[in-house]
Short mmCIF file of C-alpha atoms in Angstrom, two decimals:
data_model
loop_
_atom_site.label_atom_id
_atom_site.label_comp_id
_atom_site.label_asym_id
_atom_site.label_seq_id
_atom_site.Cartn_x
_atom_site.Cartn_y
_atom_site.Cartn_z
CA MET A 2 -7.71 5.67 25.31
CA LEU A 3 -9.86 7.45 22.62
CA THR A 4 -13.32 8.69 23.55
CA LEU A 5 -16.49 8.50 21.31
CA ASP A 6 -16.81 12.21 22.07
CA GLN A 7 -13.22 12.89 20.45
CA ILE A 8 -14.41 10.93 17.48
CA ASN A 9 -17.73 12.83 17.25
CA ALA A 10 -15.41 16.01 17.41
CA ALA A 11 -13.01 15.18 14.77
CA ALA A 12 -15.92 14.14 12.59
CA SER A 13 -17.68 17.89 12.94
CA VAL A 14 -14.10 19.56 12.18
CA LEU A 15 -13.52 17.35 9.39
CA ALA A 16 -17.09 17.39 7.64
CA PRO A 17 -16.19 20.77 5.72
CA VAL A 18 -12.90 19.88 4.23
CA ILE A 19 -12.89 16.16 4.07
CA ARG A 20 -14.47 14.20 0.95
CA ARG A 21 -16.67 11.31 1.92
CA THR A 22 -14.94 8.60 0.04
CA PRO A 23 -17.01 5.98 -1.98
CA ILE A 24 -17.15 2.13 -1.58
CA VAL A 25 -17.33 -0.06 -4.37
CA ALA A 26 -18.09 -3.48 -4.71
CA SER A 27 -15.42 -6.18 -5.88
CA ARG A 28 -17.11 -9.27 -7.46
CA VAL A 29 -13.45 -11.02 -8.15
CA LEU A 30 -12.66 -10.85 -4.26
CA SER A 31 -16.19 -11.60 -3.58
CA GLU A 32 -15.85 -14.99 -5.32
CA THR A 33 -12.37 -15.53 -4.12
CA THR A 34 -13.53 -15.22 -0.32
CA GLY A 35 -17.18 -16.34 -0.35
CA HIS A 36 -18.13 -13.06 1.39
CA ASP A 37 -19.68 -9.89 -0.05
CA VAL A 38 -16.40 -7.70 -0.55
CA TRP A 39 -16.44 -3.89 -0.96
CA LEU A 40 -13.68 -1.29 -1.02
CA LYS A 41 -13.43 1.93 0.83
CA CYS A 42 -11.59 4.43 -1.61
CA GLU A 43 -9.59 6.52 0.60
CA ASN A 44 -7.16 6.64 -2.37
CA LEU A 45 -9.44 8.86 -3.83
CA GLN A 46 -9.37 11.21 -0.66
CA ARG A 47 -7.96 14.68 -0.62
CA THR A 48 -3.89 14.43 -1.28
CA GLY A 49 -4.63 10.81 -2.30
CA SER A 50 -4.76 9.13 1.18
CA PHE A 51 -6.48 8.84 4.31
CA LYS A 52 -3.96 10.99 6.30
CA PRO A 53 -5.56 14.49 5.90
CA ARG A 54 -8.19 13.28 8.46
CA GLY A 55 -5.99 13.01 11.20
CA ALA A 56 -3.25 15.71 10.17
CA TYR A 57 -5.86 18.18 9.74
CA TYR A 58 -8.07 17.60 13.27
CA ARG A 59 -4.57 17.38 15.08
CA ILE A 60 -3.41 20.85 13.54
CA ALA A 61 -7.01 22.53 13.85
CA ASN A 62 -6.69 21.70 17.76
CA LEU A 63 -3.53 23.88 18.29
CA THR A 64 -3.58 26.91 20.22
CA ALA A 65 -3.16 30.20 18.49
CA GLU A 66 0.46 30.51 20.17
CA GLU A 67 1.24 26.87 19.03
CA ARG A 68 0.06 27.94 15.41
CA ALA A 69 2.31 30.91 15.49
CA ARG A 70 5.23 28.68 16.06
CA GLY A 71 4.58 26.65 12.93
CA ILE A 72 4.49 22.66 12.60
CA VAL A 73 6.88 19.74 11.41
CA ALA A 74 6.29 16.66 10.44
CA ALA A 75 7.92 13.62 9.35
CA SER A 76 6.88 11.15 6.56
CA ALA A 77 7.52 9.18 3.35
CA GLY A 78 4.80 10.97 1.77
CA ASN A 79 1.31 10.62 2.51
CA HIS A 80 1.56 12.16 5.86
CA ALA A 81 3.55 14.69 4.39
CA GLN A 82 1.05 15.71 1.96
CA GLY A 83 -2.02 15.52 4.21
CA VAL A 84 0.14 17.85 6.96
CA ALA A 85 1.30 20.37 4.12
CA TRP A 86 -2.54 20.69 2.75
CA SER A 87 -3.89 20.76 6.27
CA ALA A 88 -1.08 23.54 7.43
CA THR A 89 -1.81 25.80 4.25
CA GLU A 90 -5.67 25.49 4.65
CA LEU A 91 -5.51 26.68 8.21
CA GLY A 92 -3.01 29.32 7.44
CA ILE A 93 -0.08 27.61 9.26
CA THR A 94 3.77 27.32 8.13
CA SER A 95 4.93 23.77 7.77
CA THR A 96 8.17 21.77 7.36
CA VAL A 97 8.36 18.18 6.51
CA PHE A 98 11.18 15.97 6.73
CA MET A 99 10.99 13.37 4.33
CA PRO A 100 13.55 10.34 3.85
CA THR A 101 15.94 10.86 0.72
CA ASN A 102 14.59 7.89 -1.30
CA ALA A 103 10.98 9.31 -0.93
CA PRO A 104 9.11 8.88 -4.18
CA LEU A 105 9.57 12.04 -6.10
CA PRO A 106 5.70 12.88 -6.90
CA LYS A 107 5.17 12.58 -3.16
CA LEU A 108 8.02 14.97 -2.58
CA VAL A 109 7.06 17.42 -5.52
CA ALA A 110 3.34 17.02 -4.16
CA THR A 111 4.26 18.03 -0.48
CA ARG A 112 6.09 21.03 -1.81
CA ALA A 113 3.03 22.18 -3.95
CA TYR A 114 1.03 21.89 -0.86
CA GLY A 115 3.11 24.56 0.59
CA ALA A 116 5.19 22.94 3.15
CA GLU A 117 9.19 23.45 3.23
CA VAL A 118 10.85 20.00 2.49
CA LEU A 119 14.11 18.92 4.00
CA GLN A 120 15.28 15.27 3.37
CA ARG A 121 17.03 13.08 5.71
CA GLY A 122 17.91 9.61 6.12
CA ALA A 123 16.76 6.26 4.72
CA THR A 124 13.59 5.79 6.45
CA ILE A 125 10.34 7.44 7.93
CA ASP A 126 11.93 6.76 11.50
CA ASP A 127 15.11 8.49 10.39
CA ALA A 128 13.30 11.64 9.05
CA LEU A 129 11.33 11.69 12.32
CA VAL A 130 14.66 12.12 14.20
CA GLY A 131 15.16 15.09 12.04
CA ALA A 132 11.87 16.54 12.77
CA ARG A 133 11.95 16.17 16.40
CA GLU A 134 15.45 18.06 16.47
CA PHE A 135 13.88 20.72 14.34
CA ALA A 136 11.00 21.10 16.72
CA GLU A 137 13.51 21.18 19.67
CA GLN A 138 15.64 23.77 17.78
CA THR A 139 12.94 26.25 16.10
CA GLY A 140 9.89 25.45 19.10
CA ALA A 141 7.56 24.16 15.85
CA ILE A 142 4.93 21.81 16.65
CA LEU A 143 5.94 18.13 15.96
CA ILE A 144 2.57 16.50 13.88
CA HIS A 145 3.45 13.04 14.63
CA PRO A 146 2.16 10.84 11.58
CA PHE A 147 0.33 8.19 13.90
CA ASP A 148 1.34 8.60 17.93
CA HIS A 149 -1.12 11.28 18.99
CA ILE A 150 -4.75 10.94 19.88
CA ASP A 151 -5.80 13.44 17.84
CA ILE A 152 -4.32 11.76 14.85
CA VAL A 153 -6.07 8.51 15.88
CA ALA A 154 -9.36 10.47 16.30
CA GLY A 155 -9.21 11.84 12.87
CA GLN A 156 -8.53 8.66 11.15
CA ALA A 157 -11.46 7.10 13.07
CA THR A 158 -13.82 9.05 11.10
CA VAL A 159 -13.22 6.36 8.38
CA ALA A 160 -14.85 3.93 10.59
CA LEU A 161 -17.93 6.50 10.74
CA GLU A 162 -18.15 6.62 6.75
CA ILE A 163 -18.26 2.68 6.64
CA LEU A 164 -20.84 2.41 9.31
CA GLU A 165 -22.99 4.85 7.20
CA GLN A 166 -22.08 3.11 3.75
CA MET A 167 -22.34 -0.56 5.12
CA PRO A 168 -24.42 -0.54 8.57
CA ASP A 169 -24.19 -4.53 8.45
CA VAL A 170 -20.45 -4.61 8.11
CA GLY A 171 -18.75 -7.57 9.86
CA THR A 172 -15.23 -7.49 8.75
CA ILE A 173 -12.76 -4.66 8.02
CA VAL A 174 -9.49 -5.15 6.51
CA VAL A 175 -6.73 -2.40 7.19
CA PRO A 176 -3.53 -1.71 5.87
CA THR A 177 -1.07 -1.11 9.01
CA GLY A 178 2.17 0.99 9.27
CA GLY A 179 2.40 3.13 12.60
CA GLY A 180 -1.25 1.81 13.57
CA GLY A 181 -3.10 4.94 13.52
CA LEU A 182 -5.98 4.07 11.10
CA VAL A 183 -6.38 0.67 12.41
CA ALA A 184 -6.48 1.91 15.86
CA GLY A 185 -8.95 4.42 15.22
CA ILE A 186 -11.38 2.14 13.44
CA ALA A 187 -11.00 -0.51 15.95
CA ALA A 188 -11.73 2.17 18.55
CA ALA A 189 -14.63 3.51 16.93
CA MET A 190 -16.51 0.21 16.08
CA ASP A 191 -15.74 -0.81 19.93
CA LEU A 192 -17.15 2.64 21.37
CA LEU A 193 -20.12 2.29 19.00
CA GLY A 194 -20.66 -1.07 20.65
CA LYS A 195 -20.15 -2.81 17.12
CA LYS A 196 -18.76 -6.49 17.25
CA ILE A 197 -16.89 -6.05 14.23
CA ARG A 198 -13.72 -8.18 13.23
CA ILE A 199 -10.98 -5.88 12.31
CA ILE A 200 -7.94 -7.07 10.69
CA GLY A 201 -4.52 -5.14 10.03
CA VAL A 202 -2.42 -6.08 7.14
CA GLN A 203 1.41 -5.27 7.12
CA ALA A 204 3.99 -5.88 4.38
CA ALA A 205 6.17 -9.10 5.51
CA ASP A 206 9.77 -7.48 4.60
CA ALA A 207 8.64 -4.27 7.24
CA ALA A 208 6.37 -5.80 10.08
CA ALA A 209 6.60 -4.46 13.47
CA TRP A 210 3.29 -5.52 14.55
CA PRO A 211 3.47 -9.07 14.83
CA ALA A 212 6.59 -8.87 16.95
CA SER A 213 5.31 -6.24 19.09
CA LEU A 214 1.71 -7.72 20.12
CA ALA A 215 3.55 -10.95 20.97
CA ALA A 216 5.94 -9.03 23.25
CA GLY A 217 3.41 -6.75 24.50
CA LYS A 218 4.96 -3.49 23.71
CA PRO A 219 6.07 -1.88 20.54
CA ILE A 220 9.28 -3.57 19.20
CA ARG A 221 11.35 -2.23 16.28
CA ALA A 222 11.15 -4.32 13.18
CA GLU A 223 14.55 -6.16 12.33
CA SER A 224 14.24 -5.01 8.68
CA MET A 225 12.59 -2.51 6.37
CA SER A 226 12.52 -3.57 2.81
CA THR A 227 9.41 -3.23 0.86
CA MET A 228 7.68 -1.24 -1.97
CA ALA A 229 4.76 -0.35 0.31
CA ASP A 230 6.71 2.70 1.55
CA GLY A 231 3.17 4.16 3.20
CA ILE A 232 3.38 1.35 5.74
CA ALA A 233 7.00 0.76 6.05
CA VAL A 234 7.28 1.96 9.93
CA GLY A 235 9.97 0.49 12.02
CA LEU A 236 8.29 1.01 15.56
CA PRO A 237 4.64 1.06 16.22
CA GLY A 238 3.19 4.18 18.38
CA GLU A 239 2.54 3.84 21.76
CA VAL A 240 -1.09 5.47 21.53
CA PRO A 241 -2.04 2.96 18.80
CA PHE A 242 -0.41 0.22 20.45
CA ALA A 243 -2.63 0.76 23.23
CA HIS A 244 -5.75 0.24 21.03
CA VAL A 245 -4.68 -2.34 18.49
CA SER A 246 -3.45 -4.70 21.41
CA LYS A 247 -6.97 -4.29 22.96
CA LEU A 248 -9.30 -4.38 19.65
CA VAL A 249 -8.03 -5.88 16.54
CA GLY A 250 -8.64 -9.53 16.00
CA SER A 251 -5.70 -10.20 13.79
CA MET A 252 -2.51 -8.72 12.29
CA LEU A 253 -1.42 -10.28 9.06
CA THR A 254 1.55 -9.94 6.72
CA VAL A 255 1.74 -10.33 3.28
CA SER A 256 4.78 -10.63 0.65
CA GLU A 257 5.98 -8.18 -2.32
CA ASP A 258 4.47 -10.66 -4.92
CA ALA A 259 1.10 -10.41 -2.98
CA LEU A 260 1.21 -6.82 -2.97
CA SER A 261 2.09 -6.45 -6.58
CA ARG A 262 -0.74 -8.97 -7.46
CA ALA A 263 -3.37 -6.77 -5.17
CA LEU A 264 -2.24 -3.40 -7.00
CA LEU A 265 -2.63 -5.12 -10.45
CA LEU A 266 -5.97 -6.57 -9.62
CA CYS A 267 -7.19 -3.05 -8.13
CA MET A 268 -6.19 -1.32 -11.66
CA GLU A 269 -7.51 -4.06 -14.07
CA ARG A 270 -10.82 -4.86 -12.16
CA ALA A 271 -11.82 -2.09 -9.71
CA LYS A 272 -10.29 0.67 -12.34
CA LEU A 273 -8.43 2.19 -9.18
CA ILE A 274 -4.99 3.60 -8.92
CA VAL A 275 -3.71 2.39 -5.74
CA GLU A 276 -0.29 2.33 -3.90
CA PRO A 277 1.28 -0.72 -2.90
CA ALA A 278 0.72 0.12 0.89
CA GLY A 279 -2.98 0.88 0.00
CA ALA A 280 -3.50 -2.28 -1.55
CA ALA A 281 -2.29 -4.42 1.65
CA GLY A 282 -5.54 -5.33 2.71
CA VAL A 283 -6.55 -6.60 -1.08
CA ALA A 284 -3.45 -8.82 -0.90
CA ALA A 285 -4.51 -10.32 2.35
CA LEU A 286 -7.76 -11.31 0.95
CA MET A 287 -5.87 -12.83 -2.15
CA THR A 288 -3.09 -14.61 -0.08
CA TYR A 289 -5.14 -16.45 3.04
CA PRO A 290 -8.12 -18.70 2.61
CA ALA A 291 -11.29 -17.23 4.14
CA GLU A 292 -11.10 -19.59 6.82
CA GLU A 293 -8.15 -18.62 8.14
CA LEU A 294 -8.96 -15.09 7.82
CA GLN A 295 -12.04 -15.81 10.05
CA LEU A 296 -14.08 -13.29 7.85
CA GLU A 297 -17.33 -12.50 9.24
CA GLY A 298 -20.45 -11.20 7.16
CA ARG A 299 -19.79 -8.27 4.96
CA VAL A 300 -16.24 -7.46 4.14
CA CYS A 301 -14.90 -3.81 3.65
CA VAL A 302 -11.14 -3.53 2.51
CA VAL A 303 -9.75 -0.01 3.12
CA LEU A 304 -7.74 1.24 0.06
CA SER A 305 -5.79 3.47 2.13
CA GLY A 306 -3.53 5.58 -0.35
CA GLY A 307 -3.14 5.82 -4.03
CA ASN A 308 -0.06 8.30 -4.34
CA VAL A 309 2.27 5.70 -6.48
CA ASP A 310 5.25 6.81 -8.54
CA PRO A 311 4.54 6.20 -12.31
CA LEU A 312 8.02 4.64 -12.53
CA MET A 313 7.18 2.67 -9.56
CA LEU A 314 3.83 1.52 -10.75
CA THR A 315 5.58 0.41 -14.21
CA HIS A 316 7.74 -1.79 -12.19
CA VAL A 317 5.33 -3.15 -9.71
CA VAL A 318 2.62 -3.96 -12.58
CA ALA A 319 5.53 -5.95 -14.44
CA HIS A 320 6.23 -7.83 -11.19
CA GLY A 321 2.46 -8.33 -10.44
CA LEU A 322 2.17 -9.77 -13.92
CA ARG A 323 5.07 -12.42 -13.28
CA ALA A 324 3.73 -12.99 -9.95
CA ALA A 325 0.15 -13.94 -11.52
CA GLY A 326 1.91 -16.04 -13.90
CA ARG A 327 0.90 -13.89 -16.85
CA PHE A 328 4.39 -12.92 -17.67
CA LEU A 329 7.10 -15.44 -18.95
CA ALA A 330 10.72 -14.88 -20.03
CA VAL A 331 12.83 -17.40 -21.37
CA ARG A 332 16.26 -18.24 -23.03
CA VAL A 333 16.30 -20.68 -26.18
CA THR A 334 19.16 -21.81 -28.14
CA ILE A 335 18.25 -22.19 -31.67
CA ALA A 336 20.05 -23.35 -35.13
CA ASP A 337 21.83 -20.14 -36.59
CA ARG A 338 20.16 -20.93 -40.19
CA PRO A 339 17.44 -19.35 -42.27
CA GLY A 340 13.72 -19.86 -40.68
CA GLY A 341 15.40 -21.02 -37.35
CA LEU A 342 13.60 -17.82 -35.36
CA SER A 343 10.91 -18.04 -37.44
CA THR A 344 9.84 -21.48 -36.64
CA LEU A 345 10.61 -20.96 -32.79
CA LEU A 346 8.16 -17.91 -33.00
CA ASN A 347 5.63 -20.21 -34.65
CA VAL A 348 5.76 -22.74 -31.82
CA VAL A 349 5.02 -19.81 -29.51
CA SER A 350 2.26 -18.38 -31.53
CA ALA A 351 0.55 -21.77 -31.70
CA SER A 352 0.67 -22.13 -27.96
CA GLY A 353 -1.45 -18.61 -27.85
CA ALA A 354 1.34 -16.58 -25.77
CA SER A 355 1.96 -13.19 -27.12
CA VAL A 356 5.61 -12.13 -27.65
CA LEU A 357 6.39 -8.96 -25.96
CA ASP A 358 10.32 -8.65 -26.77
CA VAL A 359 12.82 -10.77 -28.72
CA VAL A 360 16.58 -10.55 -28.31
CA HIS A 361 18.71 -12.15 -30.64
CA SER A 362 22.37 -12.87 -29.61
CA ARG A 363 25.13 -14.93 -31.43
CA THR A 364 27.67 -14.33 -28.67
CA ALA A 365 25.84 -15.29 -25.68
CA GLY A 366 27.21 -17.75 -23.35
CA LYS A 367 28.78 -20.84 -24.74
CA LEU A 368 27.08 -21.07 -27.85
CA ALA A 369 28.60 -23.19 -30.97
CA LEU A 370 29.37 -21.64 -34.26
CA ASP A 371 26.02 -22.51 -35.62
CA GLU A 372 23.87 -21.87 -32.80
CA VAL A 373 22.27 -18.57 -31.68
CA GLU A 374 20.42 -17.53 -28.40
CA VAL A 375 17.14 -15.94 -28.30
CA ALA A 376 15.62 -14.14 -25.38
CA LEU A 377 12.00 -14.01 -25.54
CA THR A 378 9.65 -12.15 -23.24
CA MET A 379 5.98 -13.31 -23.41
CA GLU A 380 2.65 -12.53 -21.90
CA THR A 381 0.46 -15.75 -20.79
CA ARG A 382 -2.93 -15.89 -19.52
CA GLY A 383 -1.95 -17.33 -16.19
CA PRO A 384 0.08 -20.16 -14.49
CA GLU A 385 -1.58 -22.72 -16.48
CA HIS A 386 -1.03 -21.38 -19.77
CA ARG A 387 2.51 -20.51 -18.77
CA ALA A 388 3.30 -24.12 -17.92
CA SER A 389 1.44 -25.28 -21.25
CA VAL A 390 3.95 -22.58 -23.12
CA LEU A 391 7.03 -24.04 -21.53
CA THR A 392 5.69 -27.80 -22.48
CA ALA A 393 5.08 -26.63 -25.96
CA LEU A 394 8.41 -25.38 -26.34
CA GLY A 395 9.84 -28.76 -24.84
CA ASP A 396 7.93 -30.96 -26.75
CA ALA A 397 9.26 -28.97 -30.20
CA GLY A 398 12.97 -30.09 -29.21
CA TYR A 399 14.07 -26.88 -27.70
CA ALA A 400 16.07 -26.47 -24.33
CA VAL A 401 14.48 -23.79 -22.34
CA VAL A 402 16.13 -21.82 -19.42
CA ARG A 403 13.37 -19.59 -17.57
CA GLN A 404 14.61 -16.39 -16.67
CA ASP A 405 12.63 -15.74 -13.17
#
C-alpha cells in the first residue's frame, strides 16, 4: 500500500516539471446537484492529461543501469505521451506500443515527444502484451500505465493540489480506467486523515471495476466498446485494486450519450476542451440524482484529459447535441408542386427551429408520382422544443418520420 512518504517524495520530484493545474467553478453543475462544484483541469496538464505525473516519477526512480536499457510502455495515447515526454526530459530512449485504432493526434504527439511508436492489436491490453514481449526481448524497463506503486504515487499528487485549492472539499469524482488516478487520490486523502467521499466513474460499455469489486479481485471486462479510449481498460491493476477496494466509496458507470453531453457541456459552459474519458466525472453528475451520488460538501470533478481527435470531437459534439435534444433529423413527404418545400420550411421557421440541412429527393422509398421526400436536419433548443417542432409539423398535416 502507498505511504505518505512516497506521495510527498513524488510531489518533491514533480514540483519543478509538472504544472499546478487550475480549478474552475461550474455554475451549471452546482445548480444541477445542489452542491458547490469545481473542475480540476488536468486536461491543461503537460501533454494534455494527468499521466505525466505517474510516468515521470516512475521513470525518475530508475537506476542508472535501468535507464541505460531504455523503457517501453503501452497506451491508447495519454500514458504514451506522458512516458515519451518524461523519457525525453530525463534523457532516456522510449518505445511505446499503441493500439492500431489509437487516435491519430495522440499517435503523432507521442512521436513528437520523442518515442518510437509501434502499433499492436485493437485495445490497450493488446498493446500491453506487445510491450511485455518487447521488454523480455530487449531488456527495456516496462512502464506500466497504472499497475505500479510509483505510478499511483505520482497520480496521488493531484489530491495534494486539490486540498491546497479546496481545503474544505467533501467529494471528489474521478474518471477511472486502470485505477491509478482514483487509487492515488483516495490513498492520499486517507493517509492525510481526510474523510472525503471518492467516486470513480467508468464508461458503461468498458467497465471492469463494478464486477471486479463485486468479485473481490480484478475481473476482465466482457466488452470494450466506448468513445472514451482513455479509460477503456479491460482489467484493473492489482496495485490500484488494493487501494480502490478499500478506500473508494462508489464506482459508477455512464452511457455514451452521457459522455457526449458532458463533453459538450465542458466546451460550451466551461470553455474547456475535454476528451470523452476526461469528462466521465461530469457525465456522472449529469446522470445520477445528487441523493443517489451521496455527495458530501463541496465537490471537485477531475477532468483527467483533453487529448481529443478533432474528427472525433465533431462526431461527439453532434452526438451530444442529439442526446441533449438539440438536434432533430426527420423525413417528410410533401406534394411535388411549386411552393411545397417553401410551405414546409415556413412551418419549421414558425416553430423556432433552425434548419441545418435539406435534402430533396424524388426517388426515395415508395413515393407517388406527385410526391417528394424531404430530409430535414434542424437545431432545436432542447427536448421540449424538439417535441413542439414535431407537433407543429404534425398539426400542419405532415407525416413525419424521425431519423434518430
